[in-house]
PDB file of C-alpha atoms in Angstrom:
ATOM      1  CA  MET A   1       6.356 -59.357 -78.796  1.00 74.00           C
ATOM      2  CA  HIS A   2       7.119 -57.112 -81.756  1.00 90.00           C
ATOM      3  CA  PHE A   3       9.573 -54.486 -80.584  1.00 96.00           C
ATOM      4  CA  THR A   4       9.715 -50.945 -81.914  1.00 98.00           C
ATOM      5  CA  ASN A   5      11.860 -48.054 -80.759  1.00 98.00           C
ATOM      6  CA  LYS A   6       8.738 -46.560 -79.194  1.00 97.00           C
ATOM      7  CA  ASN A   7       7.751 -49.543 -77.089  1.00 97.00           C
ATOM      8  CA  ILE A   8      11.360 -50.158 -76.075  1.00 98.00           C
ATOM      9  CA  VAL A   9      11.444 -46.692 -74.499  1.00 98.00           C
ATOM     10  CA  GLN A  10       7.981 -47.236 -73.027  1.00 98.00           C
ATOM     11  CA  THR A  11       9.203 -50.456 -71.408  1.00 98.00           C
ATOM     12  CA  ALA A  12      12.133 -48.591 -69.870  1.00 98.00           C
ATOM     13  CA  MET A  13       9.885 -45.820 -68.569  1.00 98.00           C
ATOM     14  CA  GLN A  14       7.532 -48.388 -67.100  1.00 98.00           C
ATOM     15  CA  GLN A  15      10.420 -49.985 -65.230  1.00 98.00           C
ATOM     16  CA  SER A  16      11.744 -46.609 -64.100  1.00 98.00           C
ATOM     17  CA  SER A  17       8.281 -45.826 -62.742  1.00 98.00           C
ATOM     18  CA  VAL A  18       8.380 -49.025 -60.692  1.00 98.00           C
ATOM     19  CA  ASP A  19      11.847 -48.178 -59.387  1.00 98.00           C
ATOM     20  CA  ALA A  20      10.898 -44.579 -58.558  1.00 98.00           C
ATOM     21  CA  ASN A  21       7.306 -45.155 -57.362  1.00 98.00           C
ATOM     22  CA  CYS A  22       5.792 -42.862 -59.962  1.00 98.00           C
ATOM     23  CA  LYS A  23       3.766 -43.088 -63.189  1.00 98.00           C
ATOM     24  CA  PRO A  24       5.432 -43.818 -66.556  1.00 98.00           C
ATOM     25  CA  GLU A  25       3.924 -40.648 -67.993  1.00 98.00           C
ATOM     26  CA  ASP A  26       5.661 -38.593 -65.299  1.00 98.00           C
ATOM     27  CA  PHE A  27       8.879 -38.819 -67.322  1.00 98.00           C
ATOM     28  CA  MET A  28       7.222 -37.054 -70.257  1.00 97.00           C
ATOM     29  CA  GLN A  29       6.011 -34.012 -68.308  1.00 97.00           C
ATOM     30  CA  GLU A  30       7.475 -30.546 -68.778  1.00 95.00           C
ATOM     31  CA  LYS A  31       7.557 -29.833 -65.046  1.00 97.00           C
ATOM     32  CA  ASN A  32       9.673 -31.617 -62.462  1.00 98.00           C
ATOM     33  CA  ILE A  33       7.976 -34.159 -60.215  1.00 98.00           C
ATOM     34  CA  ILE A  34       8.832 -35.302 -56.687  1.00 98.00           C
ATOM     35  CA  VAL A  35       7.516 -38.610 -55.339  1.00 98.00           C
ATOM     36  CA  SER A  36       8.035 -40.612 -52.167  1.00 98.00           C
ATOM     37  CA  SER A  37      10.337 -43.577 -52.656  1.00 98.00           C
ATOM     38  CA  LYS A  38       9.035 -47.006 -51.671  1.00 98.00           C
ATOM     39  CA  ALA A  39      10.321 -50.558 -51.872  1.00 97.00           C
ATOM     40  CA  ASN A  40       8.871 -52.634 -54.695  1.00 98.00           C
ATOM     41  CA  PRO A  41       9.587 -56.325 -55.392  1.00 97.00           C
ATOM     42  CA  LYS A  42       9.449 -55.602 -59.140  1.00 98.00           C
ATOM     43  CA  ALA A  43      12.213 -52.978 -58.990  1.00 98.00           C
ATOM     44  CA  ARG A  44      15.636 -53.645 -60.490  1.00 98.00           C
ATOM     45  CA  LYS A  45      17.287 -56.219 -58.243  1.00 96.00           C
ATOM     46  CA  TYR A  46      20.461 -54.234 -57.562  1.00 94.00           C
ATOM     47  CA  LEU A  47      18.651 -51.163 -56.240  1.00 96.00           C
ATOM     48  CA  THR A  48      18.456 -50.511 -52.501  1.00 96.00           C
ATOM     49  CA  LEU A  49      15.012 -49.099 -51.808  1.00 98.00           C
ATOM     50  CA  PRO A  50      13.600 -46.847 -50.585  1.00 98.00           C
ATOM     51  CA  PHE A  51      15.898 -44.119 -51.920  1.00 98.00           C
ATOM     52  CA  ASP A  52      16.989 -41.146 -49.890  1.00 98.00           C
ATOM     53  CA  CYS A  53      17.255 -39.239 -53.154  1.00 98.00           C
ATOM     54  CA  ASN A  54      17.349 -40.500 -56.731  1.00 98.00           C
ATOM     55  CA  LEU A  55      17.019 -38.168 -59.709  1.00 98.00           C
ATOM     56  CA  ILE A  56      15.910 -39.576 -63.078  1.00 98.00           C
ATOM     57  CA  SER A  57      15.608 -37.783 -66.401  1.00 98.00           C
ATOM     58  CA  TYR A  58      14.633 -38.993 -69.855  1.00 98.00           C
ATOM     59  CA  GLY A  59      15.463 -35.521 -71.139  1.00 97.00           C
ATOM     60  CA  ASN A  60      12.158 -33.754 -70.520  1.00 96.00           C
ATOM     61  CA  ASN A  61      12.134 -33.154 -66.779  1.00 98.00           C
ATOM     62  CA  ILE A  62      13.409 -34.584 -63.500  1.00 98.00           C
ATOM     63  CA  VAL A  63      11.529 -37.161 -61.482  1.00 98.00           C
ATOM     64  CA  ALA A  64      12.943 -37.146 -57.956  1.00 98.00           C
ATOM     65  CA  SER A  65      12.225 -40.239 -55.874  1.00 98.00           C
ATOM     66  CA  ILE A  66      13.022 -39.314 -52.285  1.00 98.00           C
ATOM     67  CA  ASN A  67      12.646 -39.742 -48.578  1.00 98.00           C
ATOM     68  CA  GLU A  68      10.126 -37.008 -47.762  1.00 98.00           C
ATOM     69  CA  LYS A  69      12.368 -35.579 -45.056  1.00 98.00           C
ATOM     70  CA  TYR A  70      14.554 -34.207 -47.860  1.00 98.00           C
ATOM     71  CA  HIS A  71      11.679 -32.726 -49.874  1.00 98.00           C
ATOM     72  CA  SER A  72      12.586 -29.080 -49.330  1.00 98.00           C
ATOM     73  CA  ILE A  73      16.263 -29.645 -50.224  1.00 98.00           C
ATOM     74  CA  VAL A  74      15.460 -31.517 -53.420  1.00 98.00           C
ATOM     75  CA  SER A  75      12.603 -29.237 -54.458  1.00 98.00           C
ATOM     76  CA  GLU A  76      14.705 -26.121 -54.136  1.00 98.00           C
ATOM     77  CA  TYR A  77      17.603 -27.715 -55.993  1.00 98.00           C
ATOM     78  CA  ILE A  78      15.770 -29.089 -59.040  1.00 98.00           C
ATOM     79  CA  SER A  79      13.744 -25.881 -59.409  1.00 98.00           C
ATOM     80  CA  SER A  80      16.862 -23.699 -59.418  1.00 98.00           C
ATOM     81  CA  PHE A  81      18.627 -24.987 -62.547  1.00 98.00           C
ATOM     82  CA  PRO A  82      17.881 -26.418 -66.000  1.00 97.00           C
ATOM     83  CA  VAL A  83      17.370 -30.183 -66.018  1.00 97.00           C
ATOM     84  CA  GLU A  84      20.723 -31.054 -67.570  1.00 96.00           C
ATOM     85  CA  HIS A  85      22.683 -28.848 -65.158  1.00 97.00           C
ATOM     86  CA  CYS A  86      21.181 -30.591 -62.127  1.00 98.00           C
ATOM     87  CA  PHE A  87      23.249 -33.643 -63.060  1.00 97.00           C
ATOM     88  CA  GLU A  88      26.626 -31.935 -63.272  1.00 96.00           C
ATOM     89  CA  THR A  89      28.995 -29.622 -61.454  1.00 96.00           C
ATOM     90  CA  PRO A  90      29.187 -26.842 -60.479  1.00 97.00           C
ATOM     91  CA  ASN A  91      25.446 -26.909 -59.675  1.00 98.00           C
ATOM     92  CA  LEU A  92      25.715 -30.412 -58.260  1.00 98.00           C
ATOM     93  CA  HIS A  93      27.874 -29.111 -55.417  1.00 98.00           C
ATOM     94  CA  ILE A  94      24.814 -27.350 -54.027  1.00 98.00           C
ATOM     95  CA  LEU A  95      22.876 -30.596 -53.685  1.00 98.00           C
ATOM     96  CA  ASN A  96      25.893 -32.424 -52.300  1.00 98.00           C
ATOM     97  CA  ASP A  97      26.596 -29.705 -49.706  1.00 98.00           C
ATOM     98  CA  ALA A  98      22.984 -29.718 -48.514  1.00 98.00           C
ATOM     99  CA  MET A  99      22.825 -33.503 -48.338  1.00 98.00           C
ATOM    100  CA  GLN A 100      26.157 -33.734 -46.552  1.00 98.00           C
ATOM    101  CA  LYS A 101      24.640 -31.856 -43.618  1.00 98.00           C
ATOM    102  CA  GLU A 102      22.130 -34.738 -43.427  1.00 98.00           C
ATOM    103  CA  GLY A 103      24.829 -37.430 -43.444  1.00 98.00           C
ATOM    104  CA  LEU A 104      24.491 -38.125 -47.181  1.00 98.00           C
ATOM    105  CA  ARG A 105      26.498 -37.490 -50.335  1.00 98.00           C
ATOM    106  CA  VAL A 106      26.061 -37.788 -54.083  1.00 98.00           C
ATOM    107  CA  CYS A 107      27.273 -41.270 -54.962  1.00 97.00           C
ATOM    108  CA  PHE A 108      26.226 -42.696 -58.329  1.00 96.00           C
ATOM    109  CA  MET A 109      25.917 -40.842 -61.644  1.00 95.00           C
ATOM    110  CA  ALA A 110      25.200 -42.894 -64.747  1.00 95.00           C
ATOM    111  CA  GLU A 111      23.898 -42.748 -68.302  1.00 97.00           C
ATOM    112  CA  TYR A 112      21.675 -45.530 -69.617  1.00 98.00           C
ATOM    113  CA  PHE A 113      21.408 -46.669 -73.230  1.00 98.00           C
ATOM    114  CA  LEU A 114      18.667 -48.517 -75.116  1.00 98.00           C
ATOM    115  CA  PRO A 115      18.900 -50.250 -78.490  1.00 98.00           C
ATOM    116  CA  ASN A 116      17.789 -48.264 -81.525  1.00 98.00           C
ATOM    117  CA  LEU A 117      16.418 -50.758 -84.022  1.00 98.00           C
ATOM    118  CA  GLU A 118      17.523 -48.624 -86.969  1.00 97.00           C
ATOM    119  CA  TYR A 119      21.133 -49.181 -85.950  1.00 98.00           C
ATOM    120  CA  LEU A 120      21.164 -52.473 -84.029  1.00 98.00           C
ATOM    121  CA  LYS A 121      22.503 -55.089 -86.437  1.00 97.00           C
ATOM    122  CA  ALA A 122      24.513 -58.302 -86.187  1.00 94.00           C
ATOM    123  CA  GLN A 123      28.158 -57.322 -86.606  1.00 96.00           C
ATOM    124  CA  SER A 124      30.953 -59.464 -87.957  1.00 94.00           C
ATOM    125  CA  CYS A 125      33.694 -60.609 -85.611  1.00 95.00           C
ATOM    126  CA  PRO A 126      37.177 -61.937 -86.474  1.00 94.00           C
ATOM    127  CA  TYR A 127      36.687 -64.651 -83.850  1.00 97.00           C
ATOM    128  CA  GLU A 128      34.135 -67.369 -83.202  1.00 98.00           C
ATOM    129  CA  LEU A 129      31.083 -66.295 -81.190  1.00 98.00           C
ATOM    130  CA  ARG A 130      29.238 -68.723 -78.920  1.00 98.00           C
ATOM    131  CA  ILE A 131      25.980 -68.333 -77.013  1.00 98.00           C
ATOM    132  CA  LEU A 132      26.505 -69.075 -73.312  1.00 98.00           C
ATOM    133  CA  HIS A 133      24.069 -69.969 -70.549  1.00 98.00           C
ATOM    134  CA  PRO A 134      24.290 -69.980 -66.734  1.00 97.00           C
ATOM    135  CA  CYS A 135      25.789 -73.479 -66.733  1.00 97.00           C
ATOM    136  CA  ASP A 136      28.704 -72.093 -68.770  1.00 97.00           C
ATOM    137  CA  PHE A 137      29.462 -69.299 -66.270  1.00 98.00           C
ATOM    138  CA  THR A 138      30.581 -71.439 -63.331  1.00 96.00           C
ATOM    139  CA  GLU A 139      34.307 -71.047 -63.919  1.00 96.00           C
ATOM    140  CA  LEU A 140      34.101 -67.486 -65.261  1.00 97.00           C
ATOM    141  CA  TYR A 141      33.620 -65.491 -62.068  1.00 97.00           C
ATOM    142  CA  LYS A 142      37.069 -63.918 -62.313  1.00 97.00           C
ATOM    143  CA  ASP A 143      38.386 -60.360 -62.350  1.00 96.00           C
ATOM    144  CA  GLU A 144      38.729 -60.285 -66.131  1.00 97.00           C
ATOM    145  CA  TRP A 145      34.982 -60.875 -66.570  1.00 98.00           C
ATOM    146  CA  ASN A 146      33.611 -58.768 -63.699  1.00 96.00           C
ATOM    147  CA  ASN A 147      31.701 -56.377 -65.962  1.00 96.00           C
ATOM    148  CA  ALA A 148      29.995 -59.150 -67.892  1.00 98.00           C
ATOM    149  CA  LEU A 149      29.192 -61.260 -64.827  1.00 98.00           C
ATOM    150  CA  CYS A 150      28.492 -60.412 -61.186  1.00 96.00           C
ATOM    151  CA  GLU A 151      29.517 -62.944 -58.551  1.00 94.00           C
ATOM    152  CA  LYS A 152      27.442 -61.234 -55.850  1.00 93.00           C
ATOM    153  CA  ARG A 153      24.308 -61.704 -57.943  1.00 94.00           C
ATOM    154  CA  LYS A 154      25.252 -64.713 -60.030  1.00 95.00           C
ATOM    155  CA  GLU A 155      21.691 -66.022 -59.878  1.00 96.00           C
ATOM    156  CA  LEU A 156      20.735 -63.123 -62.185  1.00 97.00           C
ATOM    157  CA  ASP A 157      23.348 -63.897 -64.872  1.00 98.00           C
ATOM    158  CA  ILE A 158      21.020 -65.312 -67.496  1.00 98.00           C
ATOM    159  CA  LEU A 159      22.661 -65.180 -70.941  1.00 98.00           C
ATOM    160  CA  GLY A 160      25.994 -64.463 -72.552  1.00 98.00           C
ATOM    161  CA  VAL A 161      27.961 -64.364 -75.787  1.00 98.00           C
ATOM    162  CA  GLY A 162      31.632 -65.314 -75.764  1.00 98.00           C
ATOM    163  CA  ALA A 163      34.350 -64.660 -78.356  1.00 98.00           C
ATOM    164  CA  TYR A 164      36.919 -67.419 -78.695  1.00 98.00           C
ATOM    165  CA  ASP A 165      40.396 -67.565 -80.183  1.00 97.00           C
ATOM    166  CA  GLY A 166      40.515 -71.325 -80.600  1.00 97.00           C
ATOM    167  CA  THR A 167      39.606 -72.620 -77.155  1.00 96.00           C
ATOM    168  CA  LYS A 168      40.550 -69.391 -75.374  1.00 98.00           C
ATOM    169  CA  LEU A 169      37.772 -67.059 -74.205  1.00 98.00           C
ATOM    170  CA  ILE A 170      38.923 -63.565 -75.202  1.00 98.00           C
ATOM    171  CA  GLY A 171      35.748 -61.522 -74.812  1.00 98.00           C
ATOM    172  CA  LEU A 172      32.487 -61.880 -72.948  1.00 98.00           C
ATOM    173  CA  ALA A 173      29.180 -60.016 -72.975  1.00 98.00           C
ATOM    174  CA  GLY A 174      26.770 -61.018 -70.244  1.00 98.00           C
ATOM    175  CA  CYS A 175      23.135 -60.253 -69.445  1.00 98.00           C
ATOM    176  CA  SER A 176      21.822 -59.783 -65.929  1.00 98.00           C
ATOM    177  CA  ALA A 177      18.080 -60.341 -65.466  1.00 98.00           C
ATOM    178  CA  ASP A 178      17.730 -57.252 -63.296  1.00 96.00           C
ATOM    179  CA  CYS A 179      13.948 -57.084 -63.611  1.00 97.00           C
ATOM    180  CA  GLU A 180      11.078 -58.858 -65.319  1.00 97.00           C
ATOM    181  CA  THR A 181      11.154 -56.996 -68.623  1.00 98.00           C
ATOM    182  CA  MET A 182      14.746 -55.726 -68.968  1.00 98.00           C
ATOM    183  CA  TRP A 183      18.193 -57.348 -68.970  1.00 98.00           C
ATOM    184  CA  GLN A 184      21.374 -55.348 -68.458  1.00 98.00           C
ATOM    185  CA  ILE A 185      24.413 -55.962 -70.679  1.00 98.00           C
ATOM    186  CA  GLY A 186      27.998 -55.840 -69.419  1.00 98.00           C
ATOM    187  CA  ILE A 187      31.104 -56.390 -71.535  1.00 98.00           C
ATOM    188  CA  ASP A 188      34.755 -57.403 -71.020  1.00 98.00           C
ATOM    189  CA  ILE A 189      37.554 -57.934 -73.551  1.00 98.00           C
ATOM    190  CA  LEU A 190      41.050 -59.189 -72.691  1.00 98.00           C
ATOM    191  CA  PRO A 191      43.493 -56.260 -73.089  1.00 97.00           C
ATOM    192  CA  GLU A 192      45.563 -57.862 -75.842  1.00 97.00           C
ATOM    193  CA  TYR A 193      42.436 -58.367 -78.003  1.00 97.00           C
ATOM    194  CA  ARG A 194      40.978 -54.875 -77.797  1.00 95.00           C
ATOM    195  CA  ARG A 195      40.518 -52.460 -80.742  1.00 93.00           C
ATOM    196  CA  GLN A 196      39.333 -55.235 -83.061  1.00 95.00           C
ATOM    197  CA  SER A 197      35.580 -54.469 -82.859  1.00 95.00           C
ATOM    198  CA  ILE A 198      35.060 -57.539 -80.681  1.00 98.00           C
ATOM    199  CA  ALA A 199      33.176 -55.571 -78.020  1.00 98.00           C
ATOM    200  CA  SER A 200      30.574 -54.194 -80.422  1.00 98.00           C
ATOM    201  CA  SER A 201      30.181 -57.607 -82.085  1.00 98.00           C
ATOM    202  CA  LEU A 202      29.474 -59.215 -78.715  1.00 98.00           C
ATOM    203  CA  THR A 203      27.236 -56.414 -77.445  1.00 98.00           C
ATOM    204  CA  SER A 204      25.091 -56.215 -80.567  1.00 98.00           C
ATOM    205  CA  ARG A 205      24.745 -60.002 -80.783  1.00 98.00           C
ATOM    206  CA  LEU A 206      23.708 -60.257 -77.137  1.00 98.00           C
ATOM    207  CA  ALA A 207      21.217 -57.410 -77.571  1.00 98.00           C
ATOM    208  CA  LEU A 208      19.615 -59.221 -80.505  1.00 98.00           C
ATOM    209  CA  GLU A 209      19.520 -62.487 -78.563  1.00 98.00           C
ATOM    210  CA  THR A 210      17.857 -60.657 -75.682  1.00 98.00           C
ATOM    211  CA  LEU A 211      15.185 -59.131 -77.905  1.00 98.00           C
ATOM    212  CA  GLU A 212      14.493 -62.583 -79.354  1.00 97.00           C
ATOM    213  CA  ARG A 213      13.702 -63.696 -75.793  1.00 97.00           C
ATOM    214  CA  GLU A 214      11.212 -60.802 -75.543  1.00 98.00           C
ATOM    215  CA  LYS A 215      13.296 -58.797 -73.076  1.00 98.00           C
ATOM    216  CA  VAL A 216      14.614 -55.255 -73.535  1.00 98.00           C
ATOM    217  CA  PRO A 217      18.412 -55.010 -73.259  1.00 98.00           C
ATOM    218  CA  PHE A 218      19.890 -51.948 -71.617  1.00 98.00           C
ATOM    219  CA  TYR A 219      23.442 -50.729 -71.163  1.00 98.00           C
ATOM    220  CA  CYS A 220      24.854 -48.478 -68.435  1.00 97.00           C
ATOM    221  CA  ALA A 221      28.036 -46.414 -68.436  1.00 96.00           C
ATOM    222  CA  ALA A 222      29.606 -43.713 -66.323  1.00 92.00           C
ATOM    223  CA  TRP A 223      29.530 -40.417 -68.217  1.00 88.00           C
ATOM    224  CA  SER A 224      33.327 -40.271 -68.239  1.00 92.00           C
ATOM    225  CA  ASN A 225      33.745 -43.811 -69.596  1.00 94.00           C
ATOM    226  CA  ILE A 226      34.275 -42.806 -73.208  1.00 95.00           C
ATOM    227  CA  LYS A 227      35.297 -46.300 -74.315  1.00 95.00           C
ATOM    228  CA  SER A 228      32.124 -47.813 -72.940  1.00 96.00           C
ATOM    229  CA  ALA A 229      29.880 -45.099 -74.391  1.00 96.00           C
ATOM    230  CA  ARG A 230      31.539 -45.504 -77.791  1.00 97.00           C
ATOM    231  CA  ASN A 231      30.910 -49.231 -77.640  1.00 97.00           C
ATOM    232  CA  ALA A 232      27.255 -48.634 -76.826  1.00 98.00           C
ATOM    233  CA  ILE A 233      26.861 -46.322 -79.837  1.00 98.00           C
ATOM    234  CA  LYS A 234      28.803 -48.611 -82.176  1.00 98.00           C
ATOM    235  CA  SER A 235      26.684 -51.556 -81.038  1.00 98.00           C
ATOM    236  CA  GLY A 236      23.429 -49.826 -81.980  1.00 98.00           C
ATOM    237  CA  PHE A 237      22.461 -48.296 -78.628  1.00 98.00           C
ATOM    238  CA  ARG A 238      21.566 -44.668 -78.009  1.00 98.00           C
ATOM    239  CA  PRO A 239      21.352 -42.562 -74.803  1.00 98.00           C
ATOM    240  CA  ALA A 240      17.939 -42.915 -73.164  1.00 98.00           C
ATOM    241  CA  TRP A 241      17.996 -41.684 -69.570  1.00 98.00           C
ATOM    242  CA  VAL A 242      20.268 -40.580 -66.728  1.00 98.00           C
ATOM    243  CA  GLU A 243      20.209 -41.159 -62.987  1.00 98.00           C
ATOM    244  CA  LEU A 244      21.880 -39.611 -59.962  1.00 98.00           C
ATOM    245  CA  THR A 245      21.724 -41.316 -56.572  1.00 98.00           C
ATOM    246  CA  VAL A 246      22.492 -39.975 -53.104  1.00 98.00           C
ATOM    247  CA  LYS A 247      23.761 -42.453 -50.482  1.00 98.00           C
ATOM    248  CA  SER A 248      24.961 -42.271 -46.898  1.00 97.00           C
ATOM    249  CA  ILE A 249      28.425 -40.872 -46.212  1.00 97.00           C
ATOM    250  CA  SER A 250      29.442 -44.214 -44.711  1.00 95.00           C
ATOM    251  CA  TYR A 251      28.397 -45.983 -47.921  1.00 96.00           C
ATOM    252  CA  VAL A 252      30.368 -43.524 -50.059  1.00 96.00           C
ATOM    253  CA  ASN A 253      33.422 -43.917 -47.811  1.00 95.00           C
ATOM    254  CA  GLU A 254      33.169 -47.686 -48.113  1.00 94.00           C
ATOM    255  CA  MET A 255      33.022 -47.387 -51.904  1.00 92.00           C
ATOM    256  CA  ASN A 256      36.145 -45.226 -51.754  1.00 93.00           C
ATOM    257  CA  GLY A 257      37.936 -47.681 -49.485  1.00 89.00           C
ATOM    258  CA  ALA A 258      38.103 -45.212 -46.609  1.00 62.00           C
ATOM    259  CA  LEU A 259      38.528 -46.455 -43.039  1.00 49.00           C
TER     260      LEU A 259
END
């Protein structure tokens, strides 16, 4: 497949439409859209479907994929504020307060990046880079590589690029085959080797390797993770869409380590 910036975004919107149970063109509308969330075997593997409430925006509008019992809450909220303000405080408190009465809270907020082919290039690295495959990951499910690899879903870890100082692995970018058309990139660098452009070298190389395998790489970061967002930009990625997910209070408490 010959990739262009246009069909890379189209691929992402197609996948988002599967995840949200909507049409790809819904993300290009000027008005907000609410749809009923449904499970789909082609959705990203790490998603728990159906959603109670998941808001997605590619910058034009909001597509809300919801449990219909929360339709009035979500409709009133997303119609009350500009798109961008629905994903941030102080407006976000209104959605959280309403959902909390239903036993739910705002849980995940993330920005997603896609490669821009005008900027995605192979970058030089002061250390040797090696392509890695699932057979190479067996001994790497350790804390220092928990962004690049996921032990809970190790069957999805499909491709990696490692940076080596001699025989020592000092940086690792890994791809998770989260759905049929898109692979997610995660990155880890040992603390003593940071600030040497290793992260962007690994990320850009893995993105190129992914495109060669006819998959679209994507990159996710919390909005406050400046280091990660900078790496995405330096590696040739650009912001593409945002998501906000509501989960049960018990789930949020578990994430926070509450008893």
